[in-house]
Coordinates of C-alpha atoms and ligand atoms in Angstrom, one line a residue:
M1 CA 63.5 48.0 -14.8
K2 CA 61.0 48.0 -18.0
A3 CA 58.7 44.8 -17.9
I4 CA 55.7 43.5 -19.4
Y5 CA 53.4 42.3 -16.5
F6 CA 50.0 41.4 -15.4
E7 CA 47.8 42.3 -12.3
T8 CA 45.1 40.4 -13.2
H9 CA 44.3 37.2 -15.0
G10 CA 42.2 37.7 -18.6
G11 CA 42.8 38.3 -22.4
P12 CA 46.2 39.6 -23.6
E13 CA 44.6 43.2 -22.9
V14 CA 45.7 42.5 -19.4
L15 CA 49.5 43.1 -20.4
K16 CA 51.2 46.1 -19.3
L17 CA 54.2 47.8 -20.0
G18 CA 55.9 49.7 -17.4
E19 CA 58.6 50.0 -14.3
R20 CA 59.2 46.8 -11.8
P21 CA 61.6 46.5 -9.4
A22 CA 65.1 44.7 -10.6
P23 CA 65.9 41.5 -9.1
A24 CA 68.7 41.4 -6.0
L25 CA 71.7 39.5 -6.6
D26 CA 72.3 36.6 -4.6
R27 CA 75.6 34.0 -4.4
G28 CA 76.1 32.2 -7.3
M29 CA 73.7 33.8 -9.6
V30 CA 74.1 36.1 -12.4
R31 CA 72.3 38.8 -13.6
V32 CA 71.8 38.9 -17.2
D33 CA 70.6 42.4 -19.6
V34 CA 67.6 40.6 -21.5
R35 CA 68.1 41.2 -25.5
A36 CA 65.3 38.2 -26.3
A37 CA 62.7 36.5 -25.0
S38 CA 60.2 34.1 -26.6
L39 CA 56.3 32.9 -26.2
N40 CA 55.1 29.2 -25.2
H41 CA 52.0 28.2 -25.1
I42 CA 52.0 28.3 -21.0
D43 CA 52.3 32.0 -21.3
I44 CA 48.7 32.0 -22.5
F45 CA 47.3 29.4 -19.8
L46 CA 49.0 31.3 -17.1
R47 CA 47.6 34.9 -18.3
R48 CA 44.3 33.6 -18.7
G49 CA 44.6 31.9 -15.4
L50 CA 44.9 28.1 -14.5
P51 CA 43.1 26.1 -12.1
G52 CA 45.2 25.0 -9.3
V53 CA 48.3 27.3 -10.2
K54 CA 48.3 30.4 -7.9
L55 CA 50.4 33.2 -9.4
E56 CA 51.5 36.0 -7.3
L57 CA 50.6 39.1 -9.0
P58 CA 51.6 41.2 -10.4
H59 CA 53.4 38.7 -12.8
I60 CA 55.9 39.1 -15.4
P61 CA 55.8 36.5 -18.0
G62 CA 58.1 34.7 -20.3
C63 CA 59.8 31.3 -19.8
D64 CA 62.9 31.6 -22.6
A65 CA 65.2 34.5 -22.8
S66 CA 68.9 35.0 -24.3
G67 CA 71.0 38.2 -23.3
V68 CA 74.4 39.3 -22.0
V69 CA 76.0 38.8 -18.4
S70 CA 76.2 42.1 -16.7
E71 CA 77.0 41.2 -13.1
I72 CA 78.5 38.2 -11.5
G73 CA 77.2 37.1 -8.3
D74 CA 79.9 35.9 -5.4
G75 CA 81.4 32.2 -5.5
V76 CA 80.2 32.0 -9.7
T77 CA 83.2 30.9 -11.7
G78 CA 83.2 30.2 -15.4
L79 CA 81.3 33.0 -16.7
K80 CA 82.2 36.9 -17.3
V81 CA 80.6 40.2 -17.6
G82 CA 79.9 40.1 -21.3
D83 CA 79.1 36.7 -22.2
R84 CA 76.1 36.1 -24.6
V85 CA 73.8 33.5 -22.8
V86 CA 71.0 31.7 -23.3
M87 CA 68.7 30.5 -19.9
N88 CA 67.9 27.3 -18.9
P89 CA 64.4 27.8 -17.7
S90 CA 64.4 24.6 -15.3
L91 CA 65.0 25.5 -11.6
S92 CA 65.4 22.4 -9.3
C93 CA 66.8 21.6 -5.9
G94 CA 69.6 18.9 -7.0
K95 CA 68.8 16.9 -3.6
C96 CA 65.8 15.0 -3.7
E97 CA 65.5 11.4 -5.4
F98 CA 64.7 12.7 -8.6
C99 CA 67.3 15.3 -9.0
Q100 CA 70.0 12.6 -7.9
R101 CA 68.8 9.8 -10.5
G102 CA 69.1 13.1 -13.4
D103 CA 65.2 13.7 -13.7
V104 CA 65.1 17.0 -13.1
S105 CA 62.0 18.0 -13.9
M106 CA 60.6 15.4 -11.6
C107 CA 62.0 17.4 -9.0
T108 CA 59.7 17.5 -5.9
T109 CA 60.1 21.5 -5.9
Y110 CA 60.6 22.2 -9.6
K111 CA 60.3 25.5 -10.6
L112 CA 59.9 27.0 -14.3
V113 CA 61.1 30.4 -14.8
G114 CA 58.2 32.7 -15.8
E115 CA 55.7 30.1 -14.0
H116 CA 56.7 29.8 -10.6
T117 CA 59.1 32.5 -10.5
S118 CA 59.3 35.8 -12.3
G119 CA 59.9 35.7 -16.2
T120 CA 61.6 37.3 -19.1
F121 CA 59.8 39.7 -20.4
C122 CA 61.7 42.6 -19.0
D123 CA 65.2 44.3 -18.7
Q124 CA 67.0 42.3 -16.5
I125 CA 67.1 38.8 -14.9
V126 CA 68.7 37.3 -12.7
L127 CA 69.7 33.4 -12.5
P128 CA 71.9 30.3 -11.0
A129 CA 75.3 30.7 -13.0
E130 CA 74.8 26.9 -14.2
N131 CA 71.5 28.0 -15.8
A132 CA 73.2 30.4 -18.1
I133 CA 74.4 28.9 -21.0
P134 CA 76.9 30.7 -23.4
F135 CA 76.0 30.3 -27.1
P136 CA 78.0 31.1 -30.6
E137 CA 78.2 34.3 -32.4
S138 CA 76.6 32.2 -35.5
L139 CA 73.2 32.6 -33.4
S140 CA 71.2 35.7 -32.8
F141 CA 69.7 36.7 -29.7
E142 CA 66.3 36.3 -31.2
D143 CA 67.4 32.9 -32.5
A144 CA 68.7 31.7 -29.2
A145 CA 65.6 32.7 -27.2
S146 CA 63.7 30.8 -29.2
L147 CA 65.3 27.7 -28.4
P148 CA 65.4 26.4 -24.6
L149 CA 61.8 25.4 -23.8
V150 CA 60.6 23.9 -27.1
F151 CA 63.9 22.1 -27.7
V152 CA 64.5 20.4 -23.8
T153 CA 60.7 19.4 -23.9
A154 CA 61.0 17.7 -27.5
W155 CA 64.3 15.9 -26.6
R156 CA 62.9 14.2 -23.1
M157 CA 59.4 13.6 -24.7
L158 CA 61.1 11.8 -27.9
I159 CA 64.5 10.6 -27.0
T160 CA 64.3 9.7 -23.1
R161 CA 61.0 9.1 -22.6
G162 CA 59.9 8.0 -26.0
R163 CA 63.0 6.0 -26.9
L164 CA 62.3 6.8 -30.2
R165 CA 65.3 5.0 -32.6
A166 CA 66.5 4.9 -35.9
G167 CA 64.4 3.4 -38.3
E168 CA 61.1 4.2 -36.4
D169 CA 58.3 5.7 -37.6
V170 CA 57.1 8.8 -35.8
L171 CA 53.8 10.7 -36.4
I172 CA 53.7 14.5 -34.8
H173 CA 50.8 16.5 -34.5
G174 CA 50.8 20.3 -34.5
A175 CA 54.2 19.8 -36.2
S176 CA 54.7 23.6 -37.2
A177 CA 54.5 24.8 -33.7
G178 CA 57.0 25.5 -31.4
V179 CA 57.7 21.8 -30.0
G180 CA 56.5 20.3 -32.8
I181 CA 59.3 22.2 -35.1
A182 CA 61.8 20.8 -32.6
C183 CA 60.5 16.7 -32.9
I184 CA 60.9 17.0 -36.6
Q185 CA 64.3 18.0 -36.5
I186 CA 65.3 15.6 -33.3
A187 CA 63.2 12.9 -35.0
K188 CA 65.5 13.1 -38.2
V189 CA 69.2 13.3 -36.5
T190 CA 67.8 10.3 -34.7
G191 CA 67.1 8.5 -38.1
A192 CA 63.5 7.9 -37.7
R193 CA 60.9 9.0 -40.7
V194 CA 58.7 11.7 -39.8
Y195 CA 55.0 12.1 -40.6
A196 CA 54.0 15.6 -40.1
A197 CA 50.3 16.5 -39.4
A198 CA 49.3 20.1 -39.8
S199 CA 46.4 22.1 -40.4
T200 CA 47.6 24.2 -43.6
D201 CA 49.5 24.0 -47.0
E202 CA 51.8 26.7 -45.5
K203 CA 52.5 24.9 -42.2
L204 CA 53.0 21.8 -43.8
E205 CA 55.7 23.3 -46.1
L206 CA 57.8 24.3 -43.1
C207 CA 57.4 20.8 -41.7
R208 CA 58.7 19.7 -45.0
S209 CA 61.9 22.5 -45.0
L210 CA 62.7 21.0 -41.8
G211 CA 62.9 17.4 -42.9
A212 CA 59.3 15.3 -43.0
D213 CA 59.0 12.6 -45.0
V214 CA 55.1 12.7 -45.4
L215 CA 52.7 15.8 -44.9
I216 CA 49.4 15.0 -43.8
H217 CA 46.8 17.9 -44.1
A218 CA 44.9 17.3 -40.7
E219 CA 41.9 19.5 -41.8
K220 CA 41.4 17.9 -45.0
E221 CA 42.2 14.3 -44.2
D222 CA 41.3 11.9 -41.7
V223 CA 44.8 11.5 -40.1
A224 CA 44.7 8.1 -38.7
R225 CA 43.2 6.7 -41.7
R226 CA 45.7 8.4 -43.7
I227 CA 48.4 6.6 -41.5
R228 CA 46.7 3.2 -41.5
E229 CA 46.9 3.5 -45.8
L230 CA 50.7 4.8 -45.8
T231 CA 51.7 2.1 -43.3
A232 CA 49.9 -0.6 -44.9
R233 CA 47.8 -1.0 -41.9
R234 CA 50.7 -1.2 -39.4
G235 CA 50.6 2.1 -37.8
V236 CA 53.8 4.5 -36.3
D237 CA 56.1 3.2 -33.6
V238 CA 55.7 6.6 -31.8
V239 CA 52.9 9.4 -31.8
V240 CA 53.8 12.6 -30.6
D241 CA 50.7 14.3 -29.2
Y242 CA 50.5 17.7 -27.2
V243 CA 47.1 18.9 -28.6
G244 CA 44.9 16.8 -26.5
K245 CA 41.6 16.6 -26.9
A246 CA 41.2 17.0 -30.4
T247 CA 43.7 14.5 -31.8
W248 CA 43.8 12.2 -28.9
Q249 CA 41.5 9.3 -30.5
K250 CA 43.6 9.6 -33.5
S251 CA 46.7 9.2 -32.0
L252 CA 45.7 6.0 -30.5
Q253 CA 44.1 4.5 -33.5
S254 CA 47.4 5.5 -35.8
L255 CA 49.8 3.6 -33.4
S256 CA 51.3 0.0 -34.5
R257 CA 51.0 -3.0 -31.7
G258 CA 53.1 -1.9 -28.8
G259 CA 53.3 1.9 -30.1
R260 CA 54.2 4.4 -27.5
L261 CA 51.9 7.7 -27.5
V262 CA 54.2 10.4 -26.0
T263 CA 52.6 13.7 -24.7
C264 CA 53.7 16.9 -23.1
G265 CA 50.7 19.3 -23.3
A266 CA 47.0 19.4 -24.2
T267 CA 46.6 22.7 -26.1
T268 CA 42.7 21.9 -27.1
G269 CA 41.7 20.4 -23.8
Y270 CA 42.6 17.9 -20.9
N271 CA 39.7 15.3 -21.4
P272 CA 39.8 13.7 -24.1
E273 CA 37.4 10.5 -24.8
E274 CA 39.2 7.5 -24.9
D275 CA 38.2 3.8 -25.3
L276 CA 40.6 2.0 -23.1
R277 CA 40.3 -1.5 -25.6
H278 CA 42.9 0.4 -27.9
I279 CA 45.5 0.5 -24.9
F280 CA 45.1 -3.2 -24.0
Y281 CA 44.4 -5.1 -26.9
R282 CA 47.1 -3.7 -29.3
Q283 CA 49.4 -3.4 -25.9
L284 CA 50.1 0.5 -26.3
E285 CA 51.9 2.6 -23.8
V286 CA 50.8 6.2 -23.0
I287 CA 54.2 8.1 -21.7
G288 CA 53.9 11.4 -20.2
S289 CA 56.9 14.0 -20.2
T290 CA 57.3 17.7 -19.1
M291 CA 60.5 19.9 -19.2
G292 CA 64.1 17.8 -19.0
S293 CA 67.4 18.6 -17.2
R294 CA 70.7 20.5 -18.2
N295 CA 71.8 17.2 -20.2
E296 CA 68.6 17.2 -22.2
L297 CA 68.6 20.6 -23.2
M298 CA 72.4 20.5 -24.2
A299 CA 72.1 17.5 -26.2
P300 CA 69.9 19.7 -28.8
L301 CA 71.5 22.8 -28.4
K302 CA 74.8 21.1 -29.5
L303 CA 73.1 20.1 -32.6
I304 CA 72.0 23.5 -33.2
F305 CA 75.2 25.1 -32.1
E306 CA 76.8 22.8 -34.9
G307 CA 74.0 23.8 -37.5
R308 CA 72.8 20.4 -37.8
M309 CA 69.2 22.0 -36.4
R310 CA 67.9 25.4 -36.7
P311 CA 65.9 27.6 -35.0
V312 CA 62.7 28.5 -36.7
V313 CA 61.4 32.1 -35.8
S314 CA 58.2 33.0 -37.4
A315 CA 58.1 36.6 -36.2
V316 CA 59.8 39.1 -34.0
Y317 CA 57.8 42.0 -31.8
E318 CA 59.3 44.6 -29.9
L319 CA 58.4 44.5 -26.0
K320 CA 55.6 46.9 -25.7
D321 CA 54.1 44.8 -28.5
A322 CA 53.8 41.6 -26.3
A323 CA 49.7 41.9 -26.4
Q324 CA 50.1 41.6 -30.0
A325 CA 52.2 38.3 -30.0
H326 CA 50.2 36.7 -27.0
R327 CA 47.3 37.3 -30.0
A328 CA 49.2 35.9 -32.7
M329 CA 49.9 32.6 -30.2
E330 CA 46.2 32.4 -29.7
A331 CA 45.4 32.6 -33.2
R332 CA 47.4 29.5 -34.1
T333 CA 48.6 31.1 -37.4
S334 CA 52.2 31.6 -37.1
L335 CA 54.7 29.2 -38.1
G336 CA 57.6 28.0 -35.4
K337 CA 58.3 30.5 -32.8
L338 CA 57.4 34.1 -31.6
V339 CA 59.9 36.1 -30.3
I340 CA 60.3 39.7 -28.3
R341 CA 63.2 41.7 -28.6
V342 CA 63.6 43.6 -25.3
S343 CA 66.7 45.5 -26.0
Ligands
LIG401 ZN1 64.8 17.9 -6.8

């Protein structure tokens, strides 16, 4: 099958277009002809190489996909050849203590498609049947492929882990990026007030169009000072920070007493300076989150299928131009999601 893959770690130039063996179809699995895939920050980190993460090379990147079911494995019910499906990228054992209680992304053998297994920048993937989710005709394959990773991450982080409630104030850093566009919309349907911070006027305009109540230009304004002014020195109830080193201090300073800082990543660095007095004097909570369960994916997908939230695709690239898409993601200039059209 045709695939984008890399044999060594490095810059976008290591991505090659070529032939790779098609995966075998096992019992309980379905084969999906991939129509579209999307980029996530994890793709960049994995291509460069992450300390402690050993990839089997050559590796096909990509954690998100949509497509058409082309073959059904033994024992599969409820799906047929020709179904339009979007992929839930979380693979878990279903048996460990954490799976049993529904915290699938805490599974002791958790696997993310495209990180721990072969990814989606290719013609064909095979998936456990329960990971193939039918989606309505109202969404294009490109729209559908842009959804799972960022929306499941945002839902678990804000709603399950962050316990965001109606009437609360939430600050979102990097609000025009993939997880940000999901967080803004989920916070709004929850009934929260959204303070969106982003680095350009164009990015802030996208945040406004998604329902953000207050826009903060992160390059021109001190975000923490602006939050204190806007909230009469109180601070916000919840801060979403997956930017990491560049924003961590500001996030702690932006929280109200008893506020919650939720994080699912650190795109600018893992080791921020931290003044622990902020945490204990003001009784803050720092809450980690990663990926989510099928329920935590289905909740936002249902709202999108009903038209109450929407995908935000900023650009669509052909499979052969995957390196160009990686460069665009690294430049941090794009709004929302970058999608690869596979076939
Ligand atoms: Zn498990």
